[in-house]
């Protein structure tokens, strides 16, 4: 079955750290660009970070320097290390597979995990 | 950063009728625009990419149009399962030029 399954969320105090994982199955993980997208409670969608198939990484400005996206192709896994967490980082975090029609265009997201809740609160 | 603005925020339509949702980009995104559907407690589902290309398995009653800065998602005859929140996303500018950005969503509710 083609799917993405997130884990590792939970409650953390401001300034704390958390590591999210995403297990991929049913497709060739190592050739796909992968993303993290988040959604605050009752709010819209916000792209957070991306990692290319060759390991190039990109971040939303507000998480640059605090979050690190990585992948382990041998384990079909995607990660998001989140440090120095803030109240504003509270959200459901989705792992998503990026797809694009050519290298001239950016990604849309054709496969999403069910999401994992991260709550930053004292 | 490209700002995506959706209208209306909430749309009330009766089953069987047509729904028209709008998305505007703050600068041209060519035809690089995607639409997603999200139901409560579920992740978004890709409906349309590249402004008008339906994703696999998406019913023909969903259609997308537009280019540049103005886009439309049309649902031709609303079914009960179509009442949800819809988001647009530009896939024209991407990092490091700028982040992928989404609209704030349109809630489609039963009239």
PDB file of C-alpha atoms in Angstrom:
ATOM      1  CA  UNK A   1       0.000   0.000   0.000  1.00  0.00           C
ATOM      2  CA  UNK A   2       1.226   3.461  -0.884  1.00  0.00           C
ATOM      3  CA  UNK A   3       1.375   5.431   2.354  1.00  0.00           C
ATOM      4  CA  UNK A   4       3.211   7.764   4.679  1.00  0.00           C
ATOM      5  CA  UNK A   5       3.004   7.306   8.437  1.00  0.00           C
ATOM      6  CA  UNK A   6       4.226   9.959  10.850  1.00  0.00           C
ATOM      7  CA  UNK A   7       5.324   9.403  14.437  1.00  0.00           C
ATOM      8  CA  UNK A   8       7.165  11.173  17.236  1.00  0.00           C
ATOM      9  CA  UNK A   9       4.807  13.998  18.072  1.00  0.00           C
ATOM     10  CA  UNK A  10       3.677  15.062  21.533  1.00  0.00           C
ATOM     11  CA  UNK A  11       3.771  17.774  24.174  1.00  0.00           C
ATOM     12  CA  UNK A  12       6.993  19.738  24.651  1.00  0.00           C
ATOM     13  CA  UNK A  13       7.860  22.864  26.584  1.00  0.00           C
ATOM     14  CA  UNK A  14       8.954  26.053  24.826  1.00  0.00           C
ATOM     15  CA  UNK A  15      12.642  25.814  24.033  1.00  0.00           C
ATOM     16  CA  UNK A  16      12.485  22.033  23.912  1.00  0.00           C
ATOM     17  CA  UNK A  17      13.187  19.582  21.109  1.00  0.00           C
ATOM     18  CA  UNK A  18      11.303  16.882  19.277  1.00  0.00           C
ATOM     19  CA  UNK A  19      12.111  14.573  16.368  1.00  0.00           C
ATOM     20  CA  UNK A  20       9.400  13.572  13.921  1.00  0.00           C
ATOM     21  CA  UNK A  21       9.672  10.508  11.718  1.00  0.00           C
ATOM     22  CA  UNK A  22       7.819   9.516   8.576  1.00  0.00           C
ATOM     23  CA  UNK A  23       7.819   5.937   7.288  1.00  0.00           C
ATOM     24  CA  UNK A  24       7.198   5.606   3.568  1.00  0.00           C
ATOM     25  CA  UNK A  25       5.962   2.508   1.752  1.00  0.00           C
ATOM     26  CA  UNK A  26       4.578   1.460  -1.605  1.00  0.00           C
ATOM     27  CA  UNK A  27       6.696   3.737  -3.792  1.00  0.00           C
ATOM     28  CA  UNK A  28      10.359   4.306  -4.648  1.00  0.00           C
ATOM     29  CA  UNK A  29      11.268   6.599  -1.785  1.00  0.00           C
ATOM     30  CA  UNK A  30      14.847   7.399  -2.750  1.00  0.00           C
ATOM     31  CA  UNK A  31      13.984   9.122  -6.030  1.00  0.00           C
ATOM     32  CA  UNK A  32      11.314  11.400  -4.590  1.00  0.00           C
ATOM     33  CA  UNK A  33      11.575  14.840  -3.039  1.00  0.00           C
ATOM     34  CA  UNK A  34       9.884  14.936   0.356  1.00  0.00           C
ATOM     35  CA  UNK A  35       8.319  17.690   2.434  1.00  0.00           C
ATOM     36  CA  UNK A  36       6.912  18.589   5.823  1.00  0.00           C
ATOM     37  CA  UNK A  37       3.750  20.720   5.885  1.00  0.00           C
ATOM     38  CA  UNK A  38       2.034  21.866   9.076  1.00  0.00           C
ATOM     39  CA  UNK A  39      -1.430  23.031  10.080  1.00  0.00           C
ATOM     40  CA  UNK A  40      -2.225  24.924  13.238  1.00  0.00           C
ATOM     41  CA  UNK A  41      -5.468  24.033  14.990  1.00  0.00           C
ATOM     42  CA  UNK A  42      -8.320  25.440  12.934  1.00  0.00           C
ATOM     43  CA  UNK A  43      -5.862  27.094  10.580  1.00  0.00           C
ATOM     44  CA  UNK A  44      -4.559  26.694   7.055  1.00  0.00           C
ATOM     45  CA  UNK A  45      -1.629  24.822   5.595  1.00  0.00           C
ATOM     46  CA  UNK A  46       1.971  26.015   5.864  1.00  0.00           C
ATOM     47  CA  UNK A  47       4.924  24.459   4.061  1.00  0.00           C
ATOM     48  CA  UNK A  48       7.816  23.909   6.493  1.00  0.00           C
ATOM     49  CA  UNK A  49      10.744  22.134   4.840  1.00  0.00           C
ATOM     50  CA  UNK A  50      11.815  20.033   1.871  1.00  0.00           C
ATOM     51  CA  UNK A  51      14.592  17.595   1.041  1.00  0.00           C
ATOM     52  CA  UNK A  52      15.530  16.557  -2.453  1.00  0.00           C
ATOM     53  CA  UNK A  53      16.412  13.090  -3.597  1.00  0.00           C
ATOM     54  CA  UNK A  54      20.091  14.104  -3.517  1.00  0.00           C
ATOM     55  CA  UNK A  55      19.827  15.524   0.012  1.00  0.00           C
ATOM     56  CA  UNK A  56      19.486  19.241  -0.748  1.00  0.00           C
ATOM     57  CA  UNK A  57      17.390  20.946   1.937  1.00  0.00           C
ATOM     58  CA  UNK A  58      15.123  23.999   2.083  1.00  0.00           C
ATOM     59  CA  UNK A  59      13.269  25.668   4.947  1.00  0.00           C
ATOM     60  CA  UNK A  60      10.576  28.183   5.782  1.00  0.00           C
ATOM     61  CA  UNK A  61      12.325  31.303   7.063  1.00  0.00           C
ATOM     62  CA  UNK A  62      10.725  31.056  10.506  1.00  0.00           C
ATOM     63  CA  UNK A  63      12.160  27.572  11.136  1.00  0.00           C
ATOM     64  CA  UNK A  64      15.549  28.064   9.465  1.00  0.00           C
ATOM     65  CA  UNK A  65      18.290  27.329  12.000  1.00  0.00           C
ATOM     66  CA  UNK A  66      15.898  25.565  14.389  1.00  0.00           C
ATOM     67  CA  UNK A  67      14.562  22.674  12.284  1.00  0.00           C
ATOM     68  CA  UNK A  68      16.564  20.097  10.317  1.00  0.00           C
ATOM     69  CA  UNK A  69      15.037  17.850   7.671  1.00  0.00           C
ATOM     70  CA  UNK A  70      16.830  14.619   6.796  1.00  0.00           C
ATOM     71  CA  UNK A  71      16.218  11.274   5.170  1.00  0.00           C
ATOM     72  CA  UNK A  72      17.471   7.715   5.371  1.00  0.00           C
ATOM     73  CA  UNK A  73      16.795   6.118   2.020  1.00  0.00           C
ATOM     74  CA  UNK A  74      17.858   2.651   3.152  1.00  0.00           C
ATOM     75  CA  UNK A  75      15.033   2.743   5.680  1.00  0.00           C
ATOM     76  CA  UNK A  76      12.507   4.629   3.516  1.00  0.00           C
ATOM     77  CA  UNK A  77      12.308   7.239   6.249  1.00  0.00           C
ATOM     78  CA  UNK A  78      12.026  11.008   6.506  1.00  0.00           C
ATOM     79  CA  UNK A  79      12.792  13.013   9.635  1.00  0.00           C
ATOM     80  CA  UNK A  80      12.297  16.468  11.083  1.00  0.00           C
ATOM     81  CA  UNK A  81      14.469  17.471  14.029  1.00  0.00           C
ATOM     82  CA  UNK A  82      12.842  20.426  15.755  1.00  0.00           C
ATOM     83  CA  UNK A  83      14.875  22.432  18.293  1.00  0.00           C
ATOM     84  CA  UNK A  84      14.155  25.577  20.295  1.00  0.00           C
ATOM     85  CA  UNK A  85      10.422  25.043  19.794  1.00  0.00           C
ATOM     86  CA  UNK A  86       8.040  27.981  20.146  1.00  0.00           C
ATOM     87  CA  UNK A  87       4.321  28.284  20.872  1.00  0.00           C
ATOM     88  CA  UNK A  88       3.773  29.150  17.215  1.00  0.00           C
ATOM     89  CA  UNK A  89       5.147  25.753  16.165  1.00  0.00           C
ATOM     90  CA  UNK A  90       2.107  24.025  17.653  1.00  0.00           C
ATOM     91  CA  UNK A  91       0.425  22.220  14.771  1.00  0.00           C
ATOM     92  CA  UNK A  92      -0.329  18.943  13.075  1.00  0.00           C
ATOM     93  CA  UNK A  93       2.730  18.083  11.010  1.00  0.00           C
ATOM     94  CA  UNK A  94       2.203  16.228   7.739  1.00  0.00           C
ATOM     95  CA  UNK A  95       4.794  14.332   5.759  1.00  0.00           C
ATOM     96  CA  UNK A  96       4.111  14.787   2.045  1.00  0.00           C
ATOM     97  CA  UNK A  97       5.548  13.498  -1.210  1.00  0.00           C
ATOM     98  CA  UNK A  98       6.373  16.172  -3.753  1.00  0.00           C
ATOM     99  CA  UNK A  99       5.739  15.741  -7.440  1.00  0.00           C
ATOM    100  CA  UNK A 100       6.355  18.011 -10.387  1.00  0.00           C
ATOM    101  CA  UNK A 101       5.802  17.823 -14.102  1.00  0.00           C
ATOM    102  CA  UNK A 102       9.341  18.918 -14.945  1.00  0.00           C
ATOM    103  CA  UNK A 103      12.439  20.377 -13.327  1.00  0.00           C
ATOM    104  CA  UNK A 104      11.223  23.781 -14.522  1.00  0.00           C
ATOM    105  CA  UNK A 105       8.345  23.726 -12.066  1.00  0.00           C
ATOM    106  CA  UNK A 106       7.873  23.394  -8.327  1.00  0.00           C
ATOM    107  CA  UNK A 107       6.165  20.631  -6.408  1.00  0.00           C
ATOM    108  CA  UNK A 108       2.597  19.881  -5.638  1.00  0.00           C
ATOM    109  CA  UNK A 109       1.901  17.246  -3.010  1.00  0.00           C
ATOM    110  CA  UNK A 110       0.342  14.032  -4.262  1.00  0.00           C
ATOM    111  CA  UNK A 111       0.607  11.857  -1.154  1.00  0.00           C
ATOM    112  CA  UNK A 112       0.098  12.890   2.462  1.00  0.00           C
ATOM    113  CA  UNK A 113       0.442  11.130   5.782  1.00  0.00           C
ATOM    114  CA  UNK A 114      -2.335  11.352   8.356  1.00  0.00           C
ATOM    115  CA  UNK A 115      -0.319  13.847  10.368  1.00  0.00           C
ATOM    116  CA  UNK A 116       1.079  14.006  13.897  1.00  0.00           C
ATOM    117  CA  UNK A 117       0.280  16.592  16.543  1.00  0.00           C
ATOM    118  CA  UNK A 118       3.030  18.683  18.092  1.00  0.00           C
ATOM    119  CA  UNK A 119       2.002  20.840  21.045  1.00  0.00           C
ATOM    120  CA  UNK A 120       4.402  23.414  22.444  1.00  0.00           C
ATOM    121  CA  UNK A 121       3.227  24.576  25.847  1.00  0.00           C
ATOM    122  CA  UNK A 122       4.446  25.097  29.379  1.00  0.00           C
TER     123      UNK A 122
ATOM    124  CA  UNK B   1       6.768  35.351  -1.108  1.00  0.00           C
ATOM    125  CA  UNK B   2       3.714  34.759  -3.266  1.00  0.00           C
ATOM    126  CA  UNK B   3       0.519  35.373  -1.300  1.00  0.00           C
ATOM    127  CA  UNK B   4      -2.488  33.231  -2.236  1.00  0.00           C
ATOM    128  CA  UNK B   5      -5.954  34.610  -1.458  1.00  0.00           C
ATOM    129  CA  UNK B   6      -9.090  32.478  -1.662  1.00  0.00           C
ATOM    130  CA  UNK B   7     -12.675  33.636  -1.858  1.00  0.00           C
ATOM    131  CA  UNK B   8     -15.174  33.348  -0.447  1.00  0.00           C
ATOM    132  CA  UNK B   9     -14.122  32.158   2.996  1.00  0.00           C
ATOM    133  CA  UNK B  10     -17.343  30.155   3.245  1.00  0.00           C
ATOM    134  CA  UNK B  11     -19.622  29.061   0.420  1.00  0.00           C
ATOM    135  CA  UNK B  12     -23.095  27.641   1.029  1.00  0.00           C
ATOM    136  CA  UNK B  13     -24.464  25.527  -1.822  1.00  0.00           C
ATOM    137  CA  UNK B  14     -27.231  22.947  -2.118  1.00  0.00           C
ATOM    138  CA  UNK B  15     -26.479  19.357  -3.170  1.00  0.00           C
ATOM    139  CA  UNK B  16     -26.742  18.956  -6.919  1.00  0.00           C
ATOM    140  CA  UNK B  17     -25.856  22.564  -7.604  1.00  0.00           C
ATOM    141  CA  UNK B  18     -22.613  23.994  -8.967  1.00  0.00           C
ATOM    142  CA  UNK B  19     -19.922  25.444  -6.722  1.00  0.00           C
ATOM    143  CA  UNK B  20     -17.306  27.921  -7.893  1.00  0.00           C
ATOM    144  CA  UNK B  21     -14.288  28.661  -5.709  1.00  0.00           C
ATOM    145  CA  UNK B  22     -11.687  31.330  -6.472  1.00  0.00           C
ATOM    146  CA  UNK B  23      -7.975  31.676  -5.795  1.00  0.00           C
ATOM    147  CA  UNK B  24      -5.843  34.710  -6.567  1.00  0.00           C
ATOM    148  CA  UNK B  25      -2.031  34.929  -6.552  1.00  0.00           C
ATOM    149  CA  UNK B  26      -0.168  38.130  -5.641  1.00  0.00           C
ATOM    150  CA  UNK B  27       1.991  37.661  -8.750  1.00  0.00           C
ATOM    151  CA  UNK B  28       1.807  35.426 -11.765  1.00  0.00           C
ATOM    152  CA  UNK B  29       2.246  31.709 -11.102  1.00  0.00           C
ATOM    153  CA  UNK B  30       1.655  30.771 -14.745  1.00  0.00           C
ATOM    154  CA  UNK B  31      -0.376  27.522 -14.633  1.00  0.00           C
ATOM    155  CA  UNK B  32       1.410  26.182 -11.556  1.00  0.00           C
ATOM    156  CA  UNK B  33      -1.563  25.979  -9.237  1.00  0.00           C
ATOM    157  CA  UNK B  34      -2.902  23.013  -7.277  1.00  0.00           C
ATOM    158  CA  UNK B  35      -6.178  22.427  -5.428  1.00  0.00           C
ATOM    159  CA  UNK B  36      -6.668  20.210  -2.376  1.00  0.00           C
ATOM    160  CA  UNK B  37      -9.728  18.977  -0.494  1.00  0.00           C
ATOM    161  CA  UNK B  38      -9.606  18.448   3.269  1.00  0.00           C
ATOM    162  CA  UNK B  39     -12.249  16.842   5.445  1.00  0.00           C
ATOM    163  CA  UNK B  40     -12.254  17.039   9.263  1.00  0.00           C
ATOM    164  CA  UNK B  41      -9.597  14.854  10.840  1.00  0.00           C
ATOM    165  CA  UNK B  42      -8.097  13.914   7.477  1.00  0.00           C
ATOM    166  CA  UNK B  43      -5.046  15.077   5.536  1.00  0.00           C
ATOM    167  CA  UNK B  44      -5.459  17.155   2.388  1.00  0.00           C
ATOM    168  CA  UNK B  45      -6.124  15.268  -0.824  1.00  0.00           C
ATOM    169  CA  UNK B  46      -4.782  16.462  -4.150  1.00  0.00           C
ATOM    170  CA  UNK B  47      -7.579  17.237  -6.603  1.00  0.00           C
ATOM    171  CA  UNK B  48      -6.018  19.326  -9.360  1.00  0.00           C
ATOM    172  CA  UNK B  49      -2.477  20.304 -10.328  1.00  0.00           C
ATOM    173  CA  UNK B  50      -1.081  22.533 -13.049  1.00  0.00           C
ATOM    174  CA  UNK B  51      -4.327  24.562 -12.849  1.00  0.00           C
ATOM    175  CA  UNK B  52      -6.495  22.075 -14.739  1.00  0.00           C
ATOM    176  CA  UNK B  53      -5.101  18.527 -14.548  1.00  0.00           C
ATOM    177  CA  UNK B  54      -7.151  16.217 -12.377  1.00  0.00           C
ATOM    178  CA  UNK B  55      -5.197  13.897 -10.095  1.00  0.00           C
ATOM    179  CA  UNK B  56      -5.734  10.145 -10.563  1.00  0.00           C
ATOM    180  CA  UNK B  57      -9.066   8.944  -9.203  1.00  0.00           C
ATOM    181  CA  UNK B  58     -10.624  12.404  -8.933  1.00  0.00           C
ATOM    182  CA  UNK B  59     -14.189  12.498 -10.344  1.00  0.00           C
ATOM    183  CA  UNK B  60     -14.891  14.450 -13.493  1.00  0.00           C
ATOM    184  CA  UNK B  61     -17.227  16.850 -11.678  1.00  0.00           C
ATOM    185  CA  UNK B  62     -14.103  18.608 -10.363  1.00  0.00           C
ATOM    186  CA  UNK B  63     -12.483  20.969 -12.835  1.00  0.00           C
ATOM    187  CA  UNK B  64      -9.877  23.694 -12.580  1.00  0.00           C
ATOM    188  CA  UNK B  65      -9.205  26.688 -14.782  1.00  0.00           C
ATOM    189  CA  UNK B  66      -7.189  29.878 -14.934  1.00  0.00           C
ATOM    190  CA  UNK B  67      -3.641  31.085 -15.392  1.00  0.00           C
ATOM    191  CA  UNK B  68      -1.460  33.948 -14.247  1.00  0.00           C
ATOM    192  CA  UNK B  69      -3.050  35.269 -11.076  1.00  0.00           C
ATOM    193  CA  UNK B  70      -6.706  34.157 -11.262  1.00  0.00           C
ATOM    194  CA  UNK B  71      -7.870  30.576 -10.804  1.00  0.00           C
ATOM    195  CA  UNK B  72     -11.149  28.764 -10.328  1.00  0.00           C
ATOM    196  CA  UNK B  73     -12.154  25.367  -8.982  1.00  0.00           C
ATOM    197  CA  UNK B  74     -15.589  24.275 -10.155  1.00  0.00           C
ATOM    198  CA  UNK B  75     -17.583  21.368  -8.781  1.00  0.00           C
ATOM    199  CA  UNK B  76     -20.324  20.794 -11.324  1.00  0.00           C
ATOM    200  CA  UNK B  77     -22.937  18.929  -9.283  1.00  0.00           C
ATOM    201  CA  UNK B  78     -22.264  18.786  -5.581  1.00  0.00           C
ATOM    202  CA  UNK B  79     -22.388  15.441  -3.846  1.00  0.00           C
ATOM    203  CA  UNK B  80     -22.677  15.031  -0.077  1.00  0.00           C
ATOM    204  CA  UNK B  81     -19.045  13.945   0.149  1.00  0.00           C
ATOM    205  CA  UNK B  82     -17.843  17.187  -1.466  1.00  0.00           C
ATOM    206  CA  UNK B  83     -18.618  19.382   1.529  1.00  0.00           C
ATOM    207  CA  UNK B  84     -15.178  20.121   2.929  1.00  0.00           C
ATOM    208  CA  UNK B  85     -12.476  22.783   3.018  1.00  0.00           C
ATOM    209  CA  UNK B  86     -10.592  23.513  -0.209  1.00  0.00           C
ATOM    210  CA  UNK B  87      -7.106  24.971  -0.459  1.00  0.00           C
ATOM    211  CA  UNK B  88      -5.123  26.275  -3.392  1.00  0.00           C
ATOM    212  CA  UNK B  89      -1.308  26.109  -3.537  1.00  0.00           C
ATOM    213  CA  UNK B  90       1.122  27.689  -5.951  1.00  0.00           C
ATOM    214  CA  UNK B  91       3.892  25.468  -7.280  1.00  0.00           C
ATOM    215  CA  UNK B  92       5.537  28.115  -9.437  1.00  0.00           C
ATOM    216  CA  UNK B  93       8.085  29.597  -7.034  1.00  0.00           C
ATOM    217  CA  UNK B  94       9.909  27.184  -4.831  1.00  0.00           C
ATOM    218  CA  UNK B  95      12.872  27.313  -2.452  1.00  0.00           C
ATOM    219  CA  UNK B  96      15.295  28.913  -2.369  1.00  0.00           C
ATOM    220  CA  UNK B  97      13.451  31.552  -4.446  1.00  0.00           C
ATOM    221  CA  UNK B  98      10.517  31.437  -2.053  1.00  0.00           C
ATOM    222  CA  UNK B  99       8.376  29.056  -0.012  1.00  0.00           C
ATOM    223  CA  UNK B 100       5.503  27.018  -1.369  1.00  0.00           C
ATOM    224  CA  UNK B 101       2.391  28.903  -0.295  1.00  0.00           C
ATOM    225  CA  UNK B 102      -1.261  28.004   0.237  1.00  0.00           C
ATOM    226  CA  UNK B 103      -4.444  30.001   0.315  1.00  0.00           C
ATOM    227  CA  UNK B 104      -6.312  30.292   3.613  1.00  0.00           C
ATOM    228  CA  UNK B 105      -9.040  27.926   2.440  1.00  0.00           C
ATOM    229  CA  UNK B 106     -12.693  28.028   1.401  1.00  0.00           C
ATOM    230  CA  UNK B 107     -15.179  26.106   3.501  1.00  0.00           C
ATOM    231  CA  UNK B 108     -17.885  24.570   1.314  1.00  0.00           C
ATOM    232  CA  UNK B 109     -20.986  23.938   3.407  1.00  0.00           C
ATOM    233  CA  UNK B 110     -24.423  22.540   2.768  1.00  0.00           C
ATOM    234  CA  UNK B 111     -27.109  25.150   2.180  1.00  0.00           C
TER     235      UNK B 111
END
